[in-house]
Short mmCIF file of C-alpha atoms and ligand atoms in Angstrom, two decimals:
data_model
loop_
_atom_site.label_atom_id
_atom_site.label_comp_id
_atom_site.label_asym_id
_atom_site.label_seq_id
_atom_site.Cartn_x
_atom_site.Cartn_y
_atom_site.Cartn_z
CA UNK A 1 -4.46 -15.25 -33.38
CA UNK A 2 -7.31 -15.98 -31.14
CA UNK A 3 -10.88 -14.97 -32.64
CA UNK A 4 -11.91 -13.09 -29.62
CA UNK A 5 -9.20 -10.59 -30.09
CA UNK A 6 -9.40 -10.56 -33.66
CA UNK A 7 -12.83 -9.33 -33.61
CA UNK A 8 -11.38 -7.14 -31.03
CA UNK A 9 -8.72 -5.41 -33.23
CA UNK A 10 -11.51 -5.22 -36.11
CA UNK A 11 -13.85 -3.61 -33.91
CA UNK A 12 -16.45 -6.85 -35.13
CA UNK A 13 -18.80 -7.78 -32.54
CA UNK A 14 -19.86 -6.60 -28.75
CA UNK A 15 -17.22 -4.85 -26.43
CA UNK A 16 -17.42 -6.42 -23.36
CA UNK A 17 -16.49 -4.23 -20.65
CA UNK A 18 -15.59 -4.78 -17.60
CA UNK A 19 -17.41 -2.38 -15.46
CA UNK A 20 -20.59 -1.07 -16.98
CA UNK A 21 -20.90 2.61 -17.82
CA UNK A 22 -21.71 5.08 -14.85
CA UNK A 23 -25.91 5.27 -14.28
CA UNK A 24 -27.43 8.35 -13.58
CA UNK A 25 -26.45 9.29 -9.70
CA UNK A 26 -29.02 8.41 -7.09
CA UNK A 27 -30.36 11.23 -4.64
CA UNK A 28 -28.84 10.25 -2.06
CA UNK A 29 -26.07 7.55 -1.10
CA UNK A 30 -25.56 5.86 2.64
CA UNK A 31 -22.04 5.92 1.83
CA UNK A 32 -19.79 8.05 -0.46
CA UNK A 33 -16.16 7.13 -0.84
CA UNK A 34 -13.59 9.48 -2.10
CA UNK A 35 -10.79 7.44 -3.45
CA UNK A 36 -10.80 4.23 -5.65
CA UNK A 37 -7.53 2.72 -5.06
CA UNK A 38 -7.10 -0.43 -3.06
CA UNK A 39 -8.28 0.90 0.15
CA UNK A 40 -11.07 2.76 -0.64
CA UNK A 41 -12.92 -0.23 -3.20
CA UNK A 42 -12.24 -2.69 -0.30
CA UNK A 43 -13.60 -0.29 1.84
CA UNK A 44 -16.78 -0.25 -0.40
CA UNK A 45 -16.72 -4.68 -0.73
CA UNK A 46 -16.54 -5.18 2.89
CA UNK A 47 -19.34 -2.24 3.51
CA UNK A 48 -21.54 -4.38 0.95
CA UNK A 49 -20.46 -7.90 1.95
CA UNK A 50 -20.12 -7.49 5.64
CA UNK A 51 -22.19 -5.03 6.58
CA UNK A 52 -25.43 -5.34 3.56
CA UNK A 53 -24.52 -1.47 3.02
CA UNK A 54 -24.72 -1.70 -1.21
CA UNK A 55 -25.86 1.78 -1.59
CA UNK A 56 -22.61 2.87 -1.96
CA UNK A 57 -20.73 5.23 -4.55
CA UNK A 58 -16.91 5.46 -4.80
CA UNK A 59 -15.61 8.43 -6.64
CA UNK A 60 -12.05 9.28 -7.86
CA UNK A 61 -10.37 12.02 -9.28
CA UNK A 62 -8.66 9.84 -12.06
CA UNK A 63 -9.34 6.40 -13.09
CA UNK A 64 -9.35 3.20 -10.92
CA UNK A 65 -6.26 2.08 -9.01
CA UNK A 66 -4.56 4.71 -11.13
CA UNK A 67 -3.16 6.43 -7.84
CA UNK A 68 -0.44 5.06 -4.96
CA UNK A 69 -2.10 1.26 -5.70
CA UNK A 70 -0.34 1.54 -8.96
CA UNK A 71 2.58 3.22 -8.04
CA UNK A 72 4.22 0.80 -5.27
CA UNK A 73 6.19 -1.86 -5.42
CA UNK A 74 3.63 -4.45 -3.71
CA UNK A 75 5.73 -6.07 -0.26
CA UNK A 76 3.33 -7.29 1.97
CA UNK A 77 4.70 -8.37 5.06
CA UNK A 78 3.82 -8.29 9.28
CA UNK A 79 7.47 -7.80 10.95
CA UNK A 80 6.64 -4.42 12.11
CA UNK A 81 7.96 -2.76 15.43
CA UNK A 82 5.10 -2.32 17.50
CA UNK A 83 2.61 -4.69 18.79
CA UNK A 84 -0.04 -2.71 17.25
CA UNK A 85 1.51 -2.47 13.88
CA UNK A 86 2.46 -6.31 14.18
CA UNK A 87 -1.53 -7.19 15.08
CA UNK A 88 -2.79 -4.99 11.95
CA UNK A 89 -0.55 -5.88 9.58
CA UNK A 90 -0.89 -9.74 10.51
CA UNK A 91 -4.41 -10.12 10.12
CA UNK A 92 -3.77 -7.95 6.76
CA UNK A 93 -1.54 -11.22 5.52
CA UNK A 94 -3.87 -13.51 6.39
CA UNK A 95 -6.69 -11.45 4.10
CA UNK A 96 -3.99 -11.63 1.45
CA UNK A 97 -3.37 -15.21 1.51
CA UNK A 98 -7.06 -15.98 0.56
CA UNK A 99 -7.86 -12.54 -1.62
CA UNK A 100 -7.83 -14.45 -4.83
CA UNK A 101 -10.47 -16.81 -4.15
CA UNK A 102 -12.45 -14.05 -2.28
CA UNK A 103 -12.41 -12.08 -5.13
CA UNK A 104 -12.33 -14.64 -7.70
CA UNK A 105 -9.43 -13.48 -9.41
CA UNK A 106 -5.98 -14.04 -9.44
CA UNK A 107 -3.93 -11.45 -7.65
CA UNK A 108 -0.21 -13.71 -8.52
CA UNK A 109 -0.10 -12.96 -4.41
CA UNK A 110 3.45 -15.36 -4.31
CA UNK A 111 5.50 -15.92 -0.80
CA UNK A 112 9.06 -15.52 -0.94
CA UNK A 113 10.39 -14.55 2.55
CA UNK A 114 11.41 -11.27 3.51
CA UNK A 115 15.05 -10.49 4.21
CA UNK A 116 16.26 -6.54 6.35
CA UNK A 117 19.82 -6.48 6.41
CA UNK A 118 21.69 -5.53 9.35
CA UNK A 119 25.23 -4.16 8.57
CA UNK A 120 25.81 -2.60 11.90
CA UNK A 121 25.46 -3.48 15.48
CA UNK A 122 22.38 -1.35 15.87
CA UNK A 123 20.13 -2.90 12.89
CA UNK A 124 20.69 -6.07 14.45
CA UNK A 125 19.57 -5.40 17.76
CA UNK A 126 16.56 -3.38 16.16
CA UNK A 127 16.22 -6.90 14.10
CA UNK A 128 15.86 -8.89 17.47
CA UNK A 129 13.70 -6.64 18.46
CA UNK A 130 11.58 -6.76 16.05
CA UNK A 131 11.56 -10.77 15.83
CA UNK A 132 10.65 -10.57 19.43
CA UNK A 133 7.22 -8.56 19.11
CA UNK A 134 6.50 -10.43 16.32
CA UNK A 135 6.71 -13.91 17.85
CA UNK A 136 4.77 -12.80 20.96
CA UNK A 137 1.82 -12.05 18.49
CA UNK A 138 2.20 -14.88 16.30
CA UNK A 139 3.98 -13.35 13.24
CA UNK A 140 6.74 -15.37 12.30
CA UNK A 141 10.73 -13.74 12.41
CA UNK A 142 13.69 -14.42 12.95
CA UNK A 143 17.27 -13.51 12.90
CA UNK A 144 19.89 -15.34 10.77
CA UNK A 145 23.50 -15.11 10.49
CA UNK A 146 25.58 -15.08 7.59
CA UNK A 147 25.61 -18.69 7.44
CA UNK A 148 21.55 -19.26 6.99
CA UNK A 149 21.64 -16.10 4.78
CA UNK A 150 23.81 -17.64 2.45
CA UNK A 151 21.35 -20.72 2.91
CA UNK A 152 18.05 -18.42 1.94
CA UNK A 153 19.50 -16.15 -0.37
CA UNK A 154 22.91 -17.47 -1.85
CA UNK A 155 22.96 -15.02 -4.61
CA UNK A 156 23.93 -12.17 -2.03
CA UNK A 157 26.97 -10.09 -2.10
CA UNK A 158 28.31 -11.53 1.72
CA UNK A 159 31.79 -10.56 0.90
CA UNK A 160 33.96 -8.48 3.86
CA UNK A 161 35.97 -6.64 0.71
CA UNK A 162 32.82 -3.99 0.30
CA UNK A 163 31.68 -0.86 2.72
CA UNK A 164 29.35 -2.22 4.98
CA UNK A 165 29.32 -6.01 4.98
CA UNK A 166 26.15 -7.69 5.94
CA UNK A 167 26.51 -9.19 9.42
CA UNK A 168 22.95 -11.25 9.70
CA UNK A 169 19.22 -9.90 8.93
CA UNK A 170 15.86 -10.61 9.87
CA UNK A 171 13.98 -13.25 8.16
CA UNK A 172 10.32 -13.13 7.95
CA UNK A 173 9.23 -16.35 6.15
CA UNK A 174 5.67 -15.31 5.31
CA UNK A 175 6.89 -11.97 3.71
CA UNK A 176 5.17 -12.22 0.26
CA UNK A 177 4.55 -10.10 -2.97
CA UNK A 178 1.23 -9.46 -5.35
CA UNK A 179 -0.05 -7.86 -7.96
CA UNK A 180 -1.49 -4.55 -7.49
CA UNK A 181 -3.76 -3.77 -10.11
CA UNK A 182 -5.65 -6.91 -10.03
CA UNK A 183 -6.01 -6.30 -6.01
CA UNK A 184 -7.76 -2.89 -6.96
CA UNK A 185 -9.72 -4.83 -9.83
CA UNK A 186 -10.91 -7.45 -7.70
CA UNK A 187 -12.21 -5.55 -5.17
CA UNK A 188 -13.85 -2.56 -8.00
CA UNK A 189 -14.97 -6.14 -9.56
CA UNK A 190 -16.45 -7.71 -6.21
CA UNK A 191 -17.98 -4.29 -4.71
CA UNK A 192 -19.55 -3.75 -8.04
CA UNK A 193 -21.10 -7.20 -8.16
CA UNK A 194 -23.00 -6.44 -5.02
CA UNK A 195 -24.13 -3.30 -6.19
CA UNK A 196 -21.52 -0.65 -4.86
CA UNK A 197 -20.99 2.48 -8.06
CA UNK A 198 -17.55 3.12 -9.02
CA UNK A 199 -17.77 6.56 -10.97
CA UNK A 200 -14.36 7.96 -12.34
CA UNK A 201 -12.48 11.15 -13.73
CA UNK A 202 -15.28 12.66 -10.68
CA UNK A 203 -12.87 15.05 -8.34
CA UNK A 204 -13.94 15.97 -4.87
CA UNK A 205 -13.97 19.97 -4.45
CA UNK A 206 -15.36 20.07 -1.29
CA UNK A 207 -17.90 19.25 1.33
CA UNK A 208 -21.18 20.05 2.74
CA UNK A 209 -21.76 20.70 6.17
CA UNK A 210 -24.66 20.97 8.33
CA UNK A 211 -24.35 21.50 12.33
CA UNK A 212 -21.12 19.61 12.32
CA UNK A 213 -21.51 17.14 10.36
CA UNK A 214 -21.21 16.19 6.69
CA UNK A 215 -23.85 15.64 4.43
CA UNK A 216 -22.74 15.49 0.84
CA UNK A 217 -19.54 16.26 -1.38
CA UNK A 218 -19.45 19.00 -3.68
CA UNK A 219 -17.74 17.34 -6.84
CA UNK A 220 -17.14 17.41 -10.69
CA UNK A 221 -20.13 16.66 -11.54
CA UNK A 222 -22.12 18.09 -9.00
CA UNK A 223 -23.14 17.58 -5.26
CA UNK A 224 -23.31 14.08 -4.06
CA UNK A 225 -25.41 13.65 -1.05
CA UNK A 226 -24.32 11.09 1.29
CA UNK A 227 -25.31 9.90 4.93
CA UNK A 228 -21.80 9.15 5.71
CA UNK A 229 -18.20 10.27 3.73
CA UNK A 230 -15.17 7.73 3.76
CA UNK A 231 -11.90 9.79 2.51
CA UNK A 232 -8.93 7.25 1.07
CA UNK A 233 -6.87 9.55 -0.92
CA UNK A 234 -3.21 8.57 -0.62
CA UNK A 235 -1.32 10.97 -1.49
CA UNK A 236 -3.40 14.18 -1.00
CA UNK A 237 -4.81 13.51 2.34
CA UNK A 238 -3.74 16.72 3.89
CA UNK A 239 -5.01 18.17 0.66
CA UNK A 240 -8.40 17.15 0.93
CA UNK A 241 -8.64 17.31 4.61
CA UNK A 242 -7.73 20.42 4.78
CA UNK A 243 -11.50 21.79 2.79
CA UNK A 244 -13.26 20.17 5.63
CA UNK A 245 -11.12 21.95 8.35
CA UNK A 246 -9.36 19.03 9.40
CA UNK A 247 -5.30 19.80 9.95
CA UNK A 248 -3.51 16.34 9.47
CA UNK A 249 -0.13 15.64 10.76
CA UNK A 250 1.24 14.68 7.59
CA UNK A 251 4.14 15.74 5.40
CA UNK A 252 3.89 14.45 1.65
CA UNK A 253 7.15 13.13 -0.26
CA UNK A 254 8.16 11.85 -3.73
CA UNK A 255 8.71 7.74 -3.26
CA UNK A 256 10.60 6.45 -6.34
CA UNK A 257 10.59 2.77 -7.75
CA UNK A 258 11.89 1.23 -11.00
CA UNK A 259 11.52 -2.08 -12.65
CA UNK A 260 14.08 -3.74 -14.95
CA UNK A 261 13.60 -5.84 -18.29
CA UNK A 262 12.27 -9.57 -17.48
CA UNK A 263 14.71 -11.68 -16.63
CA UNK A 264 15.02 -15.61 -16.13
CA UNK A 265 14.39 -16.21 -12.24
CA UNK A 266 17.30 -15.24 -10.14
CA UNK A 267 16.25 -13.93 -6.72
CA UNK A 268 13.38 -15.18 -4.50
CA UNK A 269 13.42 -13.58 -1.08
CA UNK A 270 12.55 -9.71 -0.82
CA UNK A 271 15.44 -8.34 0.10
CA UNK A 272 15.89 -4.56 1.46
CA UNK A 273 18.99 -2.98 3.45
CA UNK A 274 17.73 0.31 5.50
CA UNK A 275 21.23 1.28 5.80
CA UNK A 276 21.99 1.08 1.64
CA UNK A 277 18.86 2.01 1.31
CA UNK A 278 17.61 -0.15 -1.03
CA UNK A 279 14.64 -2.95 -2.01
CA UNK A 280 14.27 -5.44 -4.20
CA UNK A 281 12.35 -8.41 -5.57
CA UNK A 282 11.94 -10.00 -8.79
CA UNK A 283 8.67 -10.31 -10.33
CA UNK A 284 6.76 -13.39 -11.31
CA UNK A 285 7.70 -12.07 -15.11
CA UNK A 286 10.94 -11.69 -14.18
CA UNK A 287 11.02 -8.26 -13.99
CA UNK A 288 13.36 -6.69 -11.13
CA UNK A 289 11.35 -4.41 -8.85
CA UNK A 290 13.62 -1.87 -7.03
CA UNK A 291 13.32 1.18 -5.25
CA UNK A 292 15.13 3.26 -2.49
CA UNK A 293 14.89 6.07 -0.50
CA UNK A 294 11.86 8.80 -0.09
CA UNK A 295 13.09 12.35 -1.98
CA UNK A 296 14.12 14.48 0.55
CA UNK A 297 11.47 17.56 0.08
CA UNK A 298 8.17 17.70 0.57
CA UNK A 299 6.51 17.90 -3.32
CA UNK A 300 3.26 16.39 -4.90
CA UNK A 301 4.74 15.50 -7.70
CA UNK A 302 5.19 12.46 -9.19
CA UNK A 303 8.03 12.69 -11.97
CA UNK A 304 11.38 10.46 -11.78
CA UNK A 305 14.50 11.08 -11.60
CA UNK A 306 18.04 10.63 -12.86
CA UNK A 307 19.58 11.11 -9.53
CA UNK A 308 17.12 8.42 -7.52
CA UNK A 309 18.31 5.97 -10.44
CA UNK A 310 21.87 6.22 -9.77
CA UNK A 311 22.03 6.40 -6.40
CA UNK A 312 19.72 3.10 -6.02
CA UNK A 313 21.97 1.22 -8.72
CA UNK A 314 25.39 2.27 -7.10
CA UNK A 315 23.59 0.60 -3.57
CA UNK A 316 21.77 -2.57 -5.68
CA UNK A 317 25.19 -3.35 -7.13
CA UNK A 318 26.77 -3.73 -3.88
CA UNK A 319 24.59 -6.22 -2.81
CA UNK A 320 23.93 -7.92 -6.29
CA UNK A 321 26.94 -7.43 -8.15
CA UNK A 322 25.36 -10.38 -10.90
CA UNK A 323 22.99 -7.38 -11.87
CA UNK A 324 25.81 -5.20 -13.38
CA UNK A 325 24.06 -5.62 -16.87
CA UNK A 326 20.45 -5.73 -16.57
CA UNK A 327 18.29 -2.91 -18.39
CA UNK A 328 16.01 -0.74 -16.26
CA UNK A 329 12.58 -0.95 -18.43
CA UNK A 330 10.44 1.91 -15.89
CA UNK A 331 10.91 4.42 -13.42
CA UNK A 332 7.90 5.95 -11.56
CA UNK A 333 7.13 7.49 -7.98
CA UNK A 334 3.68 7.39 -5.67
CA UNK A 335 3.22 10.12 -3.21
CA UNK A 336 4.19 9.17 0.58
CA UNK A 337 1.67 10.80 3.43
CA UNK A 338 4.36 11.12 6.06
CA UNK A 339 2.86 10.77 9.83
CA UNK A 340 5.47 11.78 12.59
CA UNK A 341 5.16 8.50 13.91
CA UNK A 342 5.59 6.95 11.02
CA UNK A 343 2.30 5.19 11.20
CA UNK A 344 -1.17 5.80 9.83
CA UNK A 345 -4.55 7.35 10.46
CA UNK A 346 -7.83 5.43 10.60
CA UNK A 347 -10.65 6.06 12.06
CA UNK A 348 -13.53 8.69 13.07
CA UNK A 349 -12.54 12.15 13.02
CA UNK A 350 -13.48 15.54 14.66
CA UNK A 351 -16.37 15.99 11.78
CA UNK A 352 -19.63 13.64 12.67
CA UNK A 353 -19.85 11.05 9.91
CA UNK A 354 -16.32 11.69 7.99
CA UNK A 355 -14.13 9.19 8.13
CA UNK A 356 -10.57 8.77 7.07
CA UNK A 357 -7.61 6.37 5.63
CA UNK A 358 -4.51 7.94 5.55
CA UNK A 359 -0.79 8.71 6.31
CA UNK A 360 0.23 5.79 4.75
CA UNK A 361 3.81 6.56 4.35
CA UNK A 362 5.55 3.96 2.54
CA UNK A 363 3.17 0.69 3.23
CA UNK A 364 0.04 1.41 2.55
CA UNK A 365 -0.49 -1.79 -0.17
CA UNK A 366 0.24 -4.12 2.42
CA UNK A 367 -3.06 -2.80 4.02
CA UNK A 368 -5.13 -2.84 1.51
CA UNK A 369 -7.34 -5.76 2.69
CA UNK A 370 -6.97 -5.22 6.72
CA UNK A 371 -7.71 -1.84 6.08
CA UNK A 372 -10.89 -2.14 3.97
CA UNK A 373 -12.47 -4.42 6.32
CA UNK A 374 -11.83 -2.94 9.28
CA UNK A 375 -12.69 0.70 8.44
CA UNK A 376 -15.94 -0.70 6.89
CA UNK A 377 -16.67 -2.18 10.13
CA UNK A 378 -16.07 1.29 11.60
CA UNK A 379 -18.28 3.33 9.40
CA UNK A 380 -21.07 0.49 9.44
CA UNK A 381 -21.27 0.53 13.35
CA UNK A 382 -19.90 4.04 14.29
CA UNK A 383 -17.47 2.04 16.45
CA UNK A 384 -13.56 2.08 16.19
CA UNK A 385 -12.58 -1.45 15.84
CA UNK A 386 -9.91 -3.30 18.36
CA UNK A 387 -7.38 -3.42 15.46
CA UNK A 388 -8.06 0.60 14.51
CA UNK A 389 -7.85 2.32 18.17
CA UNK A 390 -4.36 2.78 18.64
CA UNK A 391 -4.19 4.91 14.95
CA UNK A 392 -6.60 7.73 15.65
CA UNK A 393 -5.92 10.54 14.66
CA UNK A 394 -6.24 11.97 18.36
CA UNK A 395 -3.09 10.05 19.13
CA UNK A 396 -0.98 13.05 18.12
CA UNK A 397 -3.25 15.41 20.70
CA UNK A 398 -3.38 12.68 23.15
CA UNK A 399 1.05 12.30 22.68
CA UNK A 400 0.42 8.13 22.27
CA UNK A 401 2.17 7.80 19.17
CA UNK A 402 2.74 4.33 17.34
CA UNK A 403 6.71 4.76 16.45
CA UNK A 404 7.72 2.61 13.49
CA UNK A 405 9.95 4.19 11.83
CA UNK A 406 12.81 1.34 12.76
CA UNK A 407 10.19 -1.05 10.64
CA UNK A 408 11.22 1.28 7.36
CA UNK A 409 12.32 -1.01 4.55
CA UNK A 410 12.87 2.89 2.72
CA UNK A 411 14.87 5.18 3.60
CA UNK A 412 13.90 8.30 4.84
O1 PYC B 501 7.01 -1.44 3.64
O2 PYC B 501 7.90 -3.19 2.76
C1 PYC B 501 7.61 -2.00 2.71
C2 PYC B 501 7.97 -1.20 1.55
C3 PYC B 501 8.84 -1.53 0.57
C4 PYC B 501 8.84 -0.51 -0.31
C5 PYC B 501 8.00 0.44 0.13
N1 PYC B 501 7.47 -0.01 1.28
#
């Protein structure tokens, strides 16, 4: 056994922890964040790093990463719909491919192509469609046939004898996956490092307002004053909105995932089927990462059930047959901030100096890095970045909505 833990399990020797306790709070912050998941800590780095904003304080409700950043099933991938959602979600990959060294830490971020199935005449054209807008901007996709699907994935179910055979699918080479937790570390790690405070188990119970704008957040553990207020709270957006005045769009479902016991390497693509509503990819320990459709009523809950699990296996063993035996290890389900337009909010709101990250839906990991840096930007210069215009919230007033709902690897 290695001394280190040894000493460890004794309780011999100096604890090291990895982010010191919390310091008394300062008077007053430049920026308060309320939310440390992904988002909201990169938020925090790229304020610090970017920006030299380091008097920062990030708050959350529970403990860090322990909200939707731990509860997804970590896809990161650009073939979306729109050119908008293409644009973000491409400079998001690029972030991703170089996080680890950014952060100095390893976040197992591991390319393995992304396959959507088309069964029916309509997926496919959506599929084209889709490859099209994504090659105009740069994102590589592609559809394939049966014939290179059996080249990129030959472990697939491409029998005719079962109810919706796969006719071709859209390939998206860079499609990758990562692991979540150390994304929320490294950034909680990086932000910290250049002085940004991380202070947990801290809810936010409201705001303060003077003339229209916000000036501190009533909390836990008192009011934090704060010259600006950053809210990334996936999951209870609405929730929290809602105490400032602010009416969001947003409808807030149950999504479910499960992994199964580790298993020797069998499947490298992603592979998800909107129609059988299903996706799945196998960890880098093996472990087979699956999950489905959204629950069908609006809940903030976050329990699992048996119902999700059999539905998803009946639909997993028509496409993977081979799987018939494996042994589901964990079940879980995040919360899914449901935009009409299936797309989310960034930006400045209707209350000076609040900002907001939200209606994430189902992809919100994917954005983690895009997303931090480009909100920072935002709240550093008071200016909506390029990249962030088209997802204001005033689109739904203004009737410019960002439609991506055909870019839904879950059902819905
Ligand atoms: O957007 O790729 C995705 C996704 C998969 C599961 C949940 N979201």
């Amino acid at each position: 056994m290695p001394l280190a833990l040894l000493t460890y399990a004794l309780g011999l020797g100096e604890r090291k922890r990895h982010f010191p306790a919390p310091q008394p709070l300062q008077k007053r912050y430049d920026v308060l964040i309320i939310g440390a998941g992904g988002h909201g800590l990169a938020c925090a780095y790229h304020l610090a790093k970017d920006h030299g904003i380091t008097k920062t304080i990030v708050i959350d409700k529970g403990y860090l990463g322990g909200g939707n950043t731990a509860r997804n099933t970590t896809i990161v991938r650009a073939n979306y719909l729109t050119e908008e959602g293409t644009a973000f979600y491409k400079e998001s990959l690029a972030l991703f491919e170089n996080l680890s060294q950014e952060l100095d830490l390893n976040t197992m971020y591991s390319k393995r192509g992304h396959l959507t199935l088309a069964h029916t005449d309509a997926a496919l054209r959506t599929a084209r469609w889709r490859a099209e807008v994504n090659k105009h901007l740069g994102v590589r996709s592609e559809v394939v046939g049966r014939h290179e699907l059996r080249k990129i994935c030959p472990q697939l179910n491409l029998s005719d004898e079962v109810r919706f055979p796969v006719l071709g699918a859209l390939y998206h080479a860079p499609g990758a996956i990562a692991r979540h937790d150390a994304v929320a570390w490294g950034y909680a790690r990086a932000a910290y490092r250049r002085g940004v405070e991380i202070l947990q188990n801290t809810e936010a119970t409201g705001f303060q307002v003077e003339r229209g704008r916000v000036v501190g957040v009533r909390t836990s553990r008192g009011t934090i004053t704060a010259a600006k207020v950053v809210q990334a709270v996936a999951g209870h957006s609405s929730v929290l909105a809602h105490k400032l005045g602010i009416r969001l769009p947003i409808r807030t479902v149950p999504l479910q995932a499960c992994v199964s016991q580790p298993y020797q390497p069998f499947l490298d693509p992603i592979v998800v089927s909107g129609s059988l509503h299903v996706y799945i990819s196998q960890s880098a320990r093996g472990e087979f990462v699956m999950g489905g459709a959204t629950d069908p009523a609006e809940l903030y809950d976050t329990r699992s059930t048996l119902e999700f699990k059999e539905q998803l296996m009946m639909h997993i063993l028509e496409l993977f047959p081979q799987l018939a035996n494996a042994n589901l290890l964990r079940q879980w389900a995040g919360l899914a901030d449901m935009t009409p337009d299936f797309s989310p909010v960034m930006g400045k709101t209707p209350v000076k100096n609040y900002y907001i990250d939200a209606g994430w839906g189902t992809w919100g990991f994917k954005a983690t890095p895009v997303c931090g840096k480009r909100m920072a930007e935002c709240v550093a210069t008071d200016k909506t970045p390029a990249l962030l215009k088209p997802f204001a919230l005033s689109r739904f007033d203004d009737f410019d909505l960002v439609g991506e709902k055909g870019a839904a690897s879950v059902g819905h």
